[in-house]
Amino acid sequence: MEQYISVPRIGVYPGSFDPVTMGHMDIILRASKQFDHLIVAVLNNLSKNALFTVEERKDLLRKMTADIPNVEVDSFRDLLANYMRDKNAHVIVRGVRTITDFEYELQMASTNHKLNPDVETIFMMTNPKYSYLSSSLVKEVAHFHGDLSDWVSPEVGQALHQKVKENGGKK
Ligand code: PNS
């Protein structure tokens, strides 16, 4: 008879999270129910023009996910395919909002699978109420002191307005 060894199912939800929005939180919550352990992995990309530092982004994510016991927040600076090997994880989770997202996501999923054939990408449809939402949009509205309350948590909203103040109007 075949023997089955139960191994924890680890999912990795990678992204820039600059900053985390309600759209990301919706995916995190739903994905946390599909895995024993979900790692939210922030890309530590020095060349990308981020508003928040990686530590700030992780800090906001940790506060937002404090009540979800199987979620861990981490960062990576390597290829995602290598990070997956390091974590012994085989499933990448990505949220898809629109058909436009899908083109890029398909390229990324195929690249990651080529680089690490043990890795599969699963896509979760973004909740339609956040289908237009992005971190870039939220940063743009924050820059002009607009209301962010439907899109980010109060904590993230405060952090965004603080950044805008510190940057003195510069993006
Ligand atoms: O939130 P984002 O910016 O859409 O996330 C993109 C991310 C971080 C998932 C992607 O850029 C990534 O995995 N970068 C790491 C470098 C890498 O592995 N590139 C090859 C696969 S495209």
mmCIF file of N, CA, C and O in Angstrom, residues 13-14 23-24 26-28 30 92-98 101-102 104-105 108 121-127:
data_model
loop_
_atom_site.group_PDB
_atom_site.id
_atom_site.type_symbol
_atom_site.label_atom_id
_atom_site.label_comp_id
_atom_site.label_asym_id
_atom_site.label_seq_id
_atom_site.Cartn_x
_atom_site.Cartn_y
_atom_site.Cartn_z
ATOM 1 N N TYR A 13 2.545 34.360 -0.715
ATOM 2 C CA TYR A 13 1.865 35.467 -1.411
ATOM 3 C C TYR A 13 2.890 36.597 -1.539
ATOM 4 O O TYR A 13 3.130 37.330 -0.583
ATOM 5 N N PRO A 14 3.539 36.698 -2.724
ATOM 6 C CA PRO A 14 4.588 37.707 -2.881
ATOM 7 C C PRO A 14 4.040 39.015 -3.453
ATOM 8 O O PRO A 14 3.021 39.018 -4.139
ATOM 9 N N GLY A 23 -7.521 45.314 -0.755
ATOM 10 C CA GLY A 23 -7.515 44.285 -1.804
ATOM 11 C C GLY A 23 -6.514 43.182 -1.457
ATOM 12 O O GLY A 23 -6.820 41.990 -1.569
ATOM 13 N N HIS A 24 -5.315 43.576 -1.010
ATOM 14 C CA HIS A 24 -4.329 42.576 -0.568
ATOM 15 C C HIS A 24 -4.868 41.796 0.636
ATOM 16 O O HIS A 24 -4.717 40.578 0.718
ATOM 17 N N ASP A 26 -7.864 41.141 1.503
ATOM 18 C CA ASP A 26 -8.913 40.196 1.105
ATOM 19 C C ASP A 26 -8.267 38.891 0.602
ATOM 20 O O ASP A 26 -8.697 37.793 0.961
ATOM 21 N N ILE A 27 -7.202 39.025 -0.196
ATOM 22 C CA ILE A 27 -6.507 37.827 -0.704
ATOM 23 C C ILE A 27 -5.815 37.090 0.459
ATOM 24 O O ILE A 27 -5.894 35.856 0.556
ATOM 25 N N ILE A 28 -5.163 37.834 1.348
ATOM 26 C CA ILE A 28 -4.455 37.198 2.475
ATOM 27 C C ILE A 28 -5.431 36.373 3.320
ATOM 28 O O ILE A 28 -5.168 35.214 3.658
ATOM 29 N N ARG A 30 -8.405 35.132 2.530
ATOM 30 C CA ARG A 30 -8.944 33.964 1.816
ATOM 31 C C ARG A 30 -7.868 32.908 1.611
ATOM 32 O O ARG A 30 -8.109 31.714 1.782
ATOM 33 N N ILE A 92 2.646 29.501 -5.165
ATOM 34 C CA ILE A 92 2.635 30.970 -5.155
ATOM 35 C C ILE A 92 1.176 31.397 -5.320
ATOM 36 O O ILE A 92 0.458 30.848 -6.161
ATOM 37 N N VAL A 93 0.759 32.363 -4.527
ATOM 38 C CA VAL A 93 -0.611 32.883 -4.640
ATOM 39 C C VAL A 93 -0.540 34.285 -5.223
ATOM 40 O O VAL A 93 0.265 35.103 -4.769
ATOM 41 N N ARG A 94 -1.359 34.554 -6.222
ATOM 42 C CA ARG A 94 -1.442 35.910 -6.768
ATOM 43 C C ARG A 94 -2.904 36.286 -6.954
ATOM 44 O O ARG A 94 -3.729 35.445 -7.348
ATOM 45 N N GLY A 95 -3.223 37.524 -6.692
ATOM 46 C CA GLY A 95 -4.573 38.030 -6.910
ATOM 47 C C GLY A 95 -4.666 38.598 -8.321
ATOM 48 O O GLY A 95 -3.726 39.234 -8.798
ATOM 49 N N VAL A 96 -5.773 38.340 -8.989
ATOM 50 C CA VAL A 96 -5.976 38.870 -10.341
ATOM 51 C C VAL A 96 -7.227 39.746 -10.331
ATOM 52 O O VAL A 96 -8.303 39.304 -9.938
ATOM 53 N N ARG A 97 -7.036 40.991 -10.750
ATOM 54 C CA ARG A 97 -8.161 41.935 -10.744
ATOM 55 C C ARG A 97 -8.860 41.981 -12.095
ATOM 56 O O ARG A 97 -10.076 41.996 -12.179
ATOM 57 N N THR A 98 -8.059 42.038 -13.146
ATOM 58 C CA THR A 98 -8.619 42.262 -14.489
ATOM 59 C C THR A 98 -7.892 41.375 -15.492
ATOM 60 O O THR A 98 -6.861 40.780 -15.179
ATOM 61 N N ASP A 101 -4.295 42.336 -15.882
ATOM 62 C CA ASP A 101 -3.391 41.719 -14.890
ATOM 63 C C ASP A 101 -2.962 40.346 -15.373
ATOM 64 O O ASP A 101 -1.828 39.929 -15.172
ATOM 65 N N PHE A 102 -3.906 39.635 -15.983
ATOM 66 C CA PHE A 102 -3.672 38.229 -16.299
ATOM 67 C C PHE A 102 -2.478 38.026 -17.235
ATOM 68 O O PHE A 102 -1.693 37.098 -17.052
ATOM 69 N N TYR A 104 0.344 39.701 -17.573
ATOM 70 C CA TYR A 104 1.590 39.813 -16.820
ATOM 71 C C TYR A 104 1.731 38.630 -15.856
ATOM 72 O O TYR A 104 2.807 38.038 -15.713
ATOM 73 N N GLU A 105 0.621 38.275 -15.222
ATOM 74 C CA GLU A 105 0.649 37.174 -14.258
ATOM 75 C C GLU A 105 1.003 35.851 -14.936
ATOM 76 O O GLU A 105 1.722 35.023 -14.361
ATOM 77 N N MET A 108 4.695 35.796 -15.510
ATOM 78 C CA MET A 108 5.422 35.554 -14.254
ATOM 79 C C MET A 108 5.300 34.093 -13.829
ATOM 80 O O MET A 108 6.279 33.467 -13.431
ATOM 81 N N THR A 121 1.667 28.296 -9.589
ATOM 82 C CA THR A 121 1.041 29.561 -9.180
ATOM 83 C C THR A 121 -0.459 29.374 -9.216
ATOM 84 O O THR A 121 -0.995 28.851 -10.198
ATOM 85 N N ILE A 122 -1.116 29.758 -8.144
ATOM 86 C CA ILE A 122 -2.588 29.749 -8.179
ATOM 87 C C ILE A 122 -3.092 31.193 -8.123
ATOM 88 O O ILE A 122 -2.498 32.048 -7.467
ATOM 89 N N PHE A 123 -4.156 31.431 -8.860
ATOM 90 C CA PHE A 123 -4.704 32.782 -8.943
ATOM 91 C C PHE A 123 -6.012 32.849 -8.184
ATOM 92 O O PHE A 123 -6.849 31.959 -8.297
ATOM 93 N N MET A 124 -6.153 33.921 -7.432
ATOM 94 C CA MET A 124 -7.432 34.157 -6.764
ATOM 95 C C MET A 124 -8.036 35.422 -7.348
ATOM 96 O O MET A 124 -7.334 36.422 -7.520
ATOM 97 N N MET A 125 -9.318 35.356 -7.667
ATOM 98 C CA MET A 125 -9.986 36.532 -8.213
ATOM 99 C C MET A 125 -10.145 37.556 -7.100
ATOM 100 O O MET A 125 -10.690 37.239 -6.036
ATOM 101 N N THR A 126 -9.707 38.747 -7.352
ATOM 102 C CA THR A 126 -9.895 39.831 -6.380
ATOM 103 C C THR A 126 -11.383 40.080 -6.177
ATOM 104 O O THR A 126 -12.162 40.013 -7.136
ATOM 105 N N ASN A 127 -11.763 40.345 -4.957
ATOM 106 C CA ASN A 127 -13.141 40.728 -4.670
ATOM 107 C C ASN A 127 -13.523 41.904 -5.592
ATOM 108 O O ASN A 127 -12.799 42.901 -5.651
#
